[in-house]
Amino acid sequence: MVIKPKMRGFICTTAHPLGCAENVRRQVEYAKSNPIQGAPKRVLIIGSSAGYGLACRIAAAFCCSADTIGVFFEREASGSRTATAGWYNSRAFEQLAKEAGLLCESVNGDAFGDEAKQEVIRLIKDKMPGGKVDSIIYSLAAPKRRDPVTGEVYSSVIKPIGGAYQNKTIDFHTGELSEVTIEPAAADEIAQTVKVMGGEDWLLWIKAMSGAGVIEQNAVTVAFSYIGPSLTYPVYKDGTIGKAKEDLEEKSKQITALLSPIGGKAFIAVNKALVTQASSAIPVVPLYISILYKLMKEKGTHEDCIRQMVRMFKDRLYAGKAPVPVDEAGRIRMDDWEMEPSLQEEISRAWSDVNNENTGEYADIEGYRDDFLRLFGFGLSGIDYDVDVKNF
Ligand code: NAD
């Protein structure tokens, strides 16, 4: 079948196996050129098939020669339907990791459930050297979560709290700017978003693993957050998702307390805004990211997922510095280049000036669109997209 992108709203319903494999290969090459000494050799990544989690898996394996277990929720191909990009990404990763002689196990299932947790614990005991892991990356971005105890399904929403929020937004497919008004969340929507994107499940993972004795002495676990500039506060930091991230931070303290008898520690890393499947669904954010990309590319400080995660491993988590460099609230700040004050001032000015006549001057919409398509394996140089792909 000749595979072309098919858009439905914020998602692309097809993915290209060769393009996804090329995406992974490029990230692997970058990681290989950045070897890290003294880093962990046994890493579990929950949410390992795309975005930041995939980049962490690649950095662990190819900067640090680590054995990895990855957990993700992806769909295989069936009939004329392609697999999801994350499925192709994981297959490509597994092939390269195995060629490099690294242990690489994957669990494709619902990370929120007990089954995936028990399967991972079994894999660690059976396959990981010493039956333990020394690093656990928690990088889930999910629209829904089924509570493993009650079976109730919760949904996350991205909405402001307390009042409606109006601002500029962009349809990155057409480049059209418009005003969007997002109505505030109801109390139940806030609670449900915290259930899905907060830290409860992270804590459940660590409790299950620590109870099973599969976490090594001095292990670290990391989950990701975002803060961003004040212009996106109503829809992010002070909105429903921000509440979930507050819960994540709260749970990081409980996890550190739980791991303290073995010298372990939980970190929140605040990452840069990047084009991923999760972030493209948030109103206002794609326009902010397009302006950010333009300015950061001009300054030479733009990083994609792999560059940022390699920097997190190299200069923060495993820099040989004790303690790990953190901000006043104990968070690892990978958004330091994004939040640089003079850059943020330029973004504010661009934000007030940008309109439908001058988007190209202020915003890298093409870069956004290219990155979005690349998430699904499209638009990569060197790939023949007219070729009939067999066995996708
Ligand atoms: P992503 O959509 O690229 O990847 C999400 C991963 O979660 C995938 O591997 C997917 O398979 C997995 N997943 C989703 N539901 C699952 C389930 N039920 N069971 C198992 N796996 C499941 O997401 P991302 O943008 O890399 O986000 C990861 C984390 O980073 C999130 O906490 C997000 O808030 C945070 N973050 C993202 C950005 C950004 O700009 N993208 C910035 C800062 C922080």
Short mmCIF file of C-alpha atoms and ligand atoms in Angstrom, two decimals:
data_model
loop_
_atom_site.label_atom_id
_atom_site.label_comp_id
_atom_site.label_asym_id
_atom_site.label_seq_id
_atom_site.Cartn_x
_atom_site.Cartn_y
_atom_site.Cartn_z
CA MET A 1 0.00 0.00 0.00
CA VAL A 2 1.17 3.55 -0.72
CA ILE A 3 0.84 5.33 2.63
CA LYS A 4 -0.06 9.01 2.75
CA PRO A 5 -0.96 11.21 5.73
CA LYS A 6 -4.68 11.28 6.53
CA MET A 7 -5.67 14.08 8.89
CA ARG A 8 -8.59 14.03 11.27
CA GLY A 9 -8.61 17.13 13.45
CA PHE A 10 -5.47 17.14 15.58
CA ILE A 11 -4.42 13.66 14.65
CA CYS A 12 -3.08 11.87 11.66
CA THR A 13 -4.77 8.49 11.34
CA THR A 14 -2.01 6.89 9.27
CA ALA A 15 1.67 6.40 10.00
CA HIS A 16 4.56 5.49 7.74
CA PRO A 17 6.67 2.56 8.94
CA LEU A 18 9.79 3.55 7.01
CA GLY A 19 9.52 7.20 8.06
CA CYS A 20 9.02 6.26 11.71
CA ALA A 21 12.03 3.94 11.51
CA GLU A 22 14.07 6.78 9.99
CA ASN A 23 12.98 9.11 12.81
CA VAL A 24 14.18 6.59 15.37
CA ARG A 25 17.42 5.93 13.48
CA ARG A 26 18.25 9.65 13.46
CA GLN A 27 17.62 9.93 17.19
CA VAL A 28 19.78 6.85 17.79
CA GLU A 29 22.62 8.40 15.77
CA TYR A 30 22.43 11.57 17.86
CA ALA A 31 22.43 9.57 21.09
CA LYS A 32 25.42 7.48 19.98
CA SER A 33 27.42 10.65 19.39
CA ASN A 34 26.83 11.63 23.04
CA PRO A 35 28.11 8.80 25.21
CA ILE A 36 27.50 9.23 28.95
CA GLN A 37 29.63 7.56 31.61
CA GLY A 38 28.33 6.52 35.03
CA ALA A 39 24.72 6.39 33.85
CA PRO A 40 22.19 3.68 34.67
CA LYS A 41 22.34 0.35 32.89
CA ARG A 42 18.79 -0.89 33.59
CA VAL A 43 15.99 1.50 32.75
CA LEU A 44 12.20 1.21 32.71
CA ILE A 45 10.34 3.75 30.57
CA ILE A 46 6.57 4.03 30.97
CA GLY A 47 5.25 5.77 27.84
CA SER A 48 8.24 4.78 25.70
CA SER A 49 6.87 4.84 22.16
CA ALA A 50 6.71 8.55 21.33
CA GLY A 51 7.77 12.04 22.39
CA TYR A 52 9.82 12.44 25.54
CA GLY A 53 9.53 8.81 26.65
CA LEU A 54 10.85 7.46 23.35
CA ALA A 55 13.71 9.98 23.49
CA CYS A 56 14.54 8.79 27.03
CA ARG A 57 14.56 5.17 25.91
CA ILE A 58 16.89 6.03 23.03
CA ALA A 59 19.15 8.13 25.28
CA ALA A 60 19.31 5.36 27.90
CA ALA A 61 20.13 2.68 25.35
CA PHE A 62 22.43 4.56 23.01
CA CYS A 63 24.13 7.16 25.24
CA CYS A 64 24.41 4.86 28.26
CA SER A 65 24.28 1.31 26.76
CA ALA A 66 21.38 0.54 29.07
CA ASP A 67 19.06 -2.43 28.92
CA THR A 68 15.51 -1.10 28.69
CA ILE A 69 11.93 -2.15 29.28
CA GLY A 70 9.38 0.04 27.53
CA VAL A 71 5.65 0.28 28.22
CA PHE A 72 3.28 1.85 25.71
CA PHE A 73 -0.25 1.60 24.35
CA GLU A 74 -0.12 1.34 20.58
CA ARG A 75 -2.15 -0.30 17.84
CA GLU A 76 -0.78 -2.86 15.40
CA ALA A 77 -1.67 -2.69 11.69
CA SER A 78 -4.76 -4.54 10.59
CA GLY A 79 -6.19 -4.89 7.09
CA SER A 80 -5.59 -1.63 5.24
CA ARG A 81 -5.12 0.28 8.51
CA THR A 82 -1.54 1.17 9.36
CA ALA A 83 -0.20 0.70 12.87
CA THR A 84 0.18 3.80 15.04
CA ALA A 85 3.44 5.72 14.81
CA GLY A 86 4.39 4.59 18.32
CA TRP A 87 4.08 0.96 17.28
CA TYR A 88 6.45 1.51 14.34
CA ASN A 89 8.79 3.58 16.51
CA SER A 90 8.98 0.81 19.08
CA ARG A 91 9.61 -1.88 16.49
CA ALA A 92 12.41 0.22 14.96
CA PHE A 93 13.92 0.87 18.39
CA GLU A 94 13.81 -2.82 19.33
CA GLN A 95 15.59 -3.79 16.14
CA LEU A 96 18.41 -1.28 16.65
CA ALA A 97 18.78 -2.08 20.36
CA LYS A 98 18.99 -5.80 19.66
CA GLU A 99 21.57 -5.22 16.90
CA ALA A 100 23.59 -3.30 19.48
CA GLY A 101 23.42 -6.30 21.84
CA LEU A 102 21.16 -4.55 24.37
CA LEU A 103 18.36 -6.20 26.26
CA CYS A 104 15.11 -4.69 25.13
CA GLU A 105 11.67 -5.80 26.29
CA SER A 106 8.38 -4.10 25.49
CA VAL A 107 4.93 -4.29 27.03
CA ASN A 108 2.16 -3.03 24.77
CA GLY A 109 -0.79 -2.56 27.12
CA ASP A 110 -2.61 -0.19 29.43
CA ALA A 111 -0.01 1.17 31.86
CA PHE A 112 -2.80 2.28 34.22
CA GLY A 113 -3.86 -1.31 34.81
CA ASP A 114 -2.45 -3.89 37.23
CA GLU A 115 -1.69 -6.36 34.48
CA ALA A 116 0.98 -4.17 32.83
CA LYS A 117 2.57 -3.50 36.23
CA GLN A 118 2.74 -7.21 37.05
CA GLU A 119 4.09 -8.04 33.59
CA VAL A 120 6.85 -5.45 33.96
CA ILE A 121 7.77 -6.72 37.43
CA ARG A 122 7.98 -10.25 36.03
CA LEU A 123 10.19 -9.06 33.15
CA ILE A 124 12.51 -7.19 35.51
CA LYS A 125 12.88 -10.26 37.74
CA ASP A 126 13.39 -12.64 34.83
CA LYS A 127 15.38 -10.58 32.35
CA MET A 128 17.11 -7.58 33.94
CA PRO A 129 20.60 -8.29 35.27
CA GLY A 130 20.27 -8.58 39.06
CA GLY A 131 16.47 -8.54 38.77
CA LYS A 132 16.23 -4.77 39.41
CA VAL A 133 16.11 -1.43 37.60
CA ASP A 134 18.03 1.69 38.56
CA SER A 135 15.98 4.27 36.71
CA ILE A 136 12.25 4.64 36.02
CA ILE A 137 11.00 7.27 33.58
CA TYR A 138 7.27 8.02 33.75
CA SER A 139 6.18 9.76 30.52
CA LEU A 140 2.52 9.00 29.91
CA ALA A 141 0.24 11.43 28.10
CA ALA A 142 -3.22 9.92 27.91
CA PRO A 143 -6.73 11.16 27.28
CA LYS A 144 -8.35 8.52 29.52
CA ARG A 145 -7.60 6.28 32.47
CA ARG A 146 -9.47 3.28 33.79
CA ASP A 147 -9.15 3.07 37.56
CA PRO A 148 -7.67 -0.38 38.28
CA VAL A 149 -9.71 -0.77 41.48
CA THR A 150 -13.17 0.57 40.60
CA GLY A 151 -13.06 0.11 36.80
CA GLU A 152 -14.35 3.67 36.41
CA VAL A 153 -13.05 5.51 33.32
CA TYR A 154 -11.82 9.09 33.78
CA SER A 155 -11.21 11.61 30.96
CA SER A 156 -8.82 14.52 30.94
CA VAL A 157 -9.74 17.92 29.50
CA ILE A 158 -7.65 20.99 28.78
CA LYS A 159 -9.62 23.93 30.11
CA PRO A 160 -9.12 27.02 32.24
CA ILE A 161 -10.38 27.14 35.80
CA GLY A 162 -12.63 29.82 37.25
CA GLY A 163 -13.47 31.72 34.06
CA ALA A 164 -13.43 31.53 30.26
CA TYR A 165 -10.11 32.16 28.51
CA GLN A 166 -9.84 33.93 25.20
CA ASN A 167 -6.70 34.25 23.12
CA LYS A 168 -5.16 33.78 19.70
CA THR A 169 -4.81 30.33 18.29
CA ILE A 170 -3.73 28.86 15.00
CA ASP A 171 -4.92 26.05 12.80
CA PHE A 172 -1.46 24.79 11.94
CA HIS A 173 -2.73 22.86 8.93
CA THR A 174 -4.00 26.02 7.19
CA GLY A 175 -1.91 28.66 8.99
CA GLU A 176 -5.14 30.55 9.80
CA LEU A 177 -5.14 32.61 13.01
CA SER A 178 -8.33 33.09 15.00
CA GLU A 179 -9.56 33.90 18.48
CA VAL A 180 -10.53 30.94 20.60
CA THR A 181 -12.64 31.03 23.73
CA ILE A 182 -12.33 28.09 26.07
CA GLU A 183 -15.05 27.73 28.66
CA PRO A 184 -13.95 26.96 32.22
CA ALA A 185 -13.89 23.42 33.55
CA ALA A 186 -16.51 22.09 35.92
CA ALA A 187 -15.25 20.75 39.27
CA ASP A 188 -15.70 17.17 38.10
CA GLU A 189 -13.64 17.81 34.95
CA ILE A 190 -10.78 19.12 37.09
CA ALA A 191 -10.95 16.04 39.32
CA GLN A 192 -11.03 13.70 36.32
CA THR A 193 -8.02 15.41 34.68
CA VAL A 194 -6.06 15.02 37.91
CA LYS A 195 -7.02 11.32 37.96
CA VAL A 196 -5.67 10.83 34.42
CA MET A 197 -2.64 13.14 34.24
CA GLY A 198 -1.79 13.51 37.95
CA GLY A 199 0.61 11.36 39.91
CA GLU A 200 -1.63 8.63 41.31
CA ASP A 201 -0.63 6.03 38.74
CA TRP A 202 3.10 6.93 39.03
CA LEU A 203 2.85 6.31 42.77
CA LEU A 204 1.04 3.00 42.14
CA TRP A 205 3.86 1.90 39.83
CA ILE A 206 6.52 2.70 42.40
CA LYS A 207 4.57 1.07 45.24
CA ALA A 208 4.07 -2.12 43.19
CA MET A 209 7.72 -2.22 42.12
CA SER A 210 9.12 -1.39 45.51
CA GLY A 211 6.86 -4.02 47.11
CA ALA A 212 8.21 -6.57 44.63
CA GLY A 213 11.81 -5.57 45.43
CA VAL A 214 12.71 -4.68 41.84
CA ILE A 215 14.07 -1.16 42.47
CA GLU A 216 17.83 -0.86 42.97
CA GLN A 217 19.49 1.14 45.76
CA ASN A 218 19.82 4.86 44.87
CA ALA A 219 17.43 4.52 41.94
CA VAL A 220 15.85 7.64 40.47
CA THR A 221 12.45 8.09 38.93
CA VAL A 222 11.45 11.05 36.77
CA ALA A 223 8.08 12.35 35.54
CA PHE A 224 7.56 15.34 33.26
CA SER A 225 5.83 18.65 33.67
CA TYR A 226 5.46 21.93 31.86
CA ILE A 227 5.11 25.50 33.13
CA GLY A 228 5.50 27.85 30.16
CA PRO A 229 4.95 31.61 29.90
CA SER A 230 2.18 33.61 31.58
CA LEU A 231 0.27 33.90 28.29
CA THR A 232 -0.53 30.17 28.39
CA TYR A 233 -1.08 30.03 32.19
CA PRO A 234 -4.90 30.07 31.96
CA VAL A 235 -4.97 27.08 29.62
CA TYR A 236 -1.99 25.23 31.08
CA LYS A 237 -0.33 26.03 34.40
CA ASP A 238 -3.44 27.48 36.06
CA GLY A 239 -5.86 25.22 34.18
CA THR A 240 -6.97 21.62 34.57
CA ILE A 241 -3.69 20.16 33.32
CA GLY A 242 -1.75 22.42 35.71
CA LYS A 243 -3.78 20.97 38.59
CA ALA A 244 -2.79 17.49 37.42
CA LYS A 245 0.86 18.58 37.31
CA GLU A 246 0.57 19.95 40.88
CA ASP A 247 -0.64 16.52 41.90
CA LEU A 248 2.30 14.96 40.05
CA GLU A 249 4.69 17.16 42.06
CA GLU A 250 2.92 16.26 45.29
CA LYS A 251 3.21 12.56 44.47
CA SER A 252 6.92 12.99 43.67
CA LYS A 253 7.41 13.91 47.35
CA GLN A 254 5.51 10.82 48.48
CA ILE A 255 7.60 8.67 46.11
CA THR A 256 10.85 10.15 47.43
CA ALA A 257 9.69 9.31 50.97
CA LEU A 258 8.82 5.78 49.86
CA LEU A 259 12.20 5.28 48.20
CA SER A 260 14.27 6.95 50.91
CA PRO A 261 15.08 3.67 52.76
CA ILE A 262 16.96 2.54 49.63
CA GLY A 263 18.38 6.01 48.91
CA GLY A 264 16.07 6.52 45.92
CA LYS A 265 14.58 9.80 44.75
CA ALA A 266 11.78 11.09 42.53
CA PHE A 267 12.23 14.12 40.29
CA ILE A 268 9.93 16.30 38.27
CA ALA A 269 11.63 17.54 35.12
CA VAL A 270 10.05 20.62 33.58
CA ASN A 271 10.49 20.23 29.85
CA LYS A 272 10.34 22.58 26.91
CA ALA A 273 7.16 22.89 24.82
CA LEU A 274 7.52 20.70 21.77
CA VAL A 275 5.35 19.42 18.97
CA THR A 276 4.04 16.05 20.10
CA GLN A 277 0.67 14.37 19.68
CA ALA A 278 -0.23 15.51 23.18
CA SER A 279 0.74 19.21 22.83
CA SER A 280 -0.83 19.77 19.40
CA ALA A 281 -4.27 19.18 20.91
CA ILE A 282 -3.98 22.14 23.32
CA PRO A 283 -5.53 25.38 21.96
CA VAL A 284 -3.22 28.46 21.87
CA VAL A 285 -0.12 26.31 22.47
CA PRO A 286 0.67 25.55 18.77
CA LEU A 287 0.90 29.30 18.00
CA TYR A 288 3.12 29.84 21.05
CA ILE A 289 5.31 26.90 19.97
CA SER A 290 5.56 28.25 16.40
CA ILE A 291 6.79 31.63 17.69
CA LEU A 292 9.12 29.92 20.16
CA TYR A 293 10.58 27.69 17.44
CA LYS A 294 11.25 30.60 15.13
CA LEU A 295 13.15 32.54 17.78
CA MET A 296 15.00 29.57 19.26
CA LYS A 297 16.05 28.36 15.82
CA GLU A 298 17.37 31.86 15.03
CA LYS A 299 19.36 31.85 18.29
CA GLY A 300 20.58 28.27 17.82
CA THR A 301 19.01 27.11 21.09
CA HIS A 302 16.16 25.03 19.64
CA GLU A 303 16.10 21.43 20.88
CA ASP A 304 13.90 18.53 19.90
CA CYS A 305 12.93 15.67 22.25
CA ILE A 306 16.15 13.70 21.84
CA ARG A 307 18.46 16.69 22.27
CA GLN A 308 16.64 17.71 25.40
CA MET A 309 16.56 14.25 26.96
CA VAL A 310 20.24 13.64 26.18
CA ARG A 311 20.99 16.97 27.91
CA MET A 312 18.84 15.90 30.87
CA PHE A 313 20.78 12.66 31.26
CA LYS A 314 24.17 14.23 30.61
CA ASP A 315 24.01 17.59 32.43
CA ARG A 316 21.44 16.86 35.14
CA LEU A 317 20.66 13.30 36.17
CA TYR A 318 24.04 11.68 35.48
CA ALA A 319 26.41 14.64 35.36
CA GLY A 320 28.31 13.19 38.31
CA LYS A 321 27.17 16.20 40.33
CA ALA A 322 25.71 15.48 43.71
CA PRO A 323 23.07 16.63 44.23
CA VAL A 324 21.35 16.80 40.82
CA PRO A 325 20.96 20.49 39.82
CA VAL A 326 17.37 21.61 40.57
CA ASP A 327 15.43 24.87 41.05
CA GLU A 328 14.15 26.25 44.37
CA ALA A 329 11.18 23.87 44.25
CA GLY A 330 13.41 20.84 43.64
CA ARG A 331 12.56 20.49 39.93
CA ILE A 332 14.95 19.75 37.09
CA ARG A 333 14.59 22.64 34.63
CA MET A 334 14.98 21.51 31.04
CA ASP A 335 12.90 24.53 30.01
CA ASP A 336 15.76 26.85 31.02
CA TRP A 337 16.48 27.89 27.43
CA GLU A 338 12.76 28.34 26.63
CA MET A 339 12.18 30.49 29.70
CA GLU A 340 15.24 32.71 29.21
CA PRO A 341 13.84 36.21 30.08
CA SER A 342 14.99 38.11 26.96
CA LEU A 343 13.57 35.35 24.72
CA GLN A 344 10.25 35.47 26.58
CA GLU A 345 10.12 39.27 26.13
CA GLU A 346 10.59 38.81 22.38
CA ILE A 347 7.82 36.19 22.35
CA SER A 348 5.44 38.55 24.19
CA ARG A 349 6.08 41.28 21.62
CA ALA A 350 5.59 38.83 18.74
CA TRP A 351 2.41 37.54 20.38
CA SER A 352 0.84 41.02 20.47
CA ASP A 353 1.89 41.83 16.91
CA VAL A 354 1.14 38.56 15.10
CA ASN A 355 -1.93 38.51 12.84
CA ASN A 356 -3.12 36.80 9.68
CA GLU A 357 -1.08 39.16 7.47
CA ASN A 358 2.28 38.61 9.13
CA THR A 359 2.36 35.06 10.59
CA GLY A 360 5.40 34.10 8.47
CA GLU A 361 7.39 36.98 9.98
CA TYR A 362 6.77 35.88 13.57
CA ALA A 363 5.95 32.20 13.62
CA ASP A 364 7.55 29.07 12.22
CA ILE A 365 4.28 27.46 11.13
CA GLU A 366 6.04 25.41 8.48
CA GLY A 367 8.45 24.05 11.08
CA TYR A 368 5.50 23.18 13.29
CA ARG A 369 3.68 21.41 10.47
CA ASP A 370 6.82 19.53 9.40
CA ASP A 371 7.45 18.37 12.96
CA PHE A 372 3.81 17.31 13.30
CA LEU A 373 3.96 15.22 10.11
CA ARG A 374 7.30 13.76 11.14
CA LEU A 375 5.66 12.42 14.33
CA PHE A 376 3.82 10.04 12.01
CA GLY A 377 6.82 9.29 9.82
CA PHE A 378 5.97 11.67 6.97
CA GLY A 379 8.12 14.31 5.27
CA LEU A 380 11.52 12.78 6.04
CA SER A 381 14.23 13.26 3.44
CA GLY A 382 15.48 10.00 1.96
CA ILE A 383 12.15 8.19 2.21
CA ASP A 384 10.25 7.43 -1.00
CA TYR A 385 6.64 8.07 -0.07
CA ASP A 386 5.34 6.79 -3.41
CA VAL A 387 6.67 3.32 -2.79
CA ASP A 388 4.20 0.48 -2.23
CA VAL A 389 4.93 -0.61 1.35
CA LYS A 390 4.42 -4.35 1.84
CA ASN A 391 3.84 -5.90 5.27
CA PHE A 392 3.25 -2.63 7.06
P1 NAD B 1 3.34 11.57 23.61
O1 NAD B 1 1.91 11.65 23.24
O2 NAD B 1 4.35 11.84 22.56
O3 NAD B 1 3.65 10.09 24.22
C1 NAD B 1 2.83 9.53 25.20
C2 NAD B 1 3.25 8.10 25.52
O4 NAD B 1 2.31 7.57 26.48
C3 NAD B 1 3.22 7.13 24.33
O5 NAD B 1 4.30 6.23 24.43
C4 NAD B 1 1.91 6.36 24.52
O6 NAD B 1 1.89 5.03 23.96
C5 NAD B 1 1.89 6.29 26.03
N1 NAD B 1 0.55 6.00 26.58
C6 NAD B 1 -0.57 6.77 26.53
N2 NAD B 1 -1.59 6.15 27.19
C7 NAD B 1 -1.09 4.98 27.66
C8 NAD B 1 -1.63 3.92 28.43
N3 NAD B 1 -2.89 3.92 28.86
N4 NAD B 1 -0.82 2.87 28.71
C9 NAD B 1 0.47 2.82 28.28
N5 NAD B 1 1.04 3.83 27.58
C10 NAD B 1 0.27 4.87 27.26
O7 NAD B 1 3.52 12.50 24.88
P2 NAD B 1 4.64 13.58 25.30
O8 NAD B 1 4.29 14.89 24.72
O9 NAD B 1 6.01 13.03 25.11
O10 NAD B 1 4.32 13.71 26.87
C11 NAD B 1 4.93 12.92 27.86
C12 NAD B 1 4.97 13.70 29.16
O11 NAD B 1 5.74 14.88 28.98
C13 NAD B 1 3.57 14.16 29.64
O12 NAD B 1 3.54 14.08 31.05
C14 NAD B 1 3.53 15.61 29.21
O13 NAD B 1 2.66 16.39 30.00
C15 NAD B 1 5.00 16.00 29.43
N6 NAD B 1 5.44 17.22 28.74
C16 NAD B 1 5.19 17.39 27.40
C17 NAD B 1 5.59 18.56 26.77
C18 NAD B 1 5.32 18.81 25.31
O14 NAD B 1 5.44 19.95 24.87
N7 NAD B 1 5.00 17.81 24.54
C19 NAD B 1 6.29 19.55 27.50
C20 NAD B 1 6.57 19.31 28.83
C21 NAD B 1 6.13 18.14 29.45
#
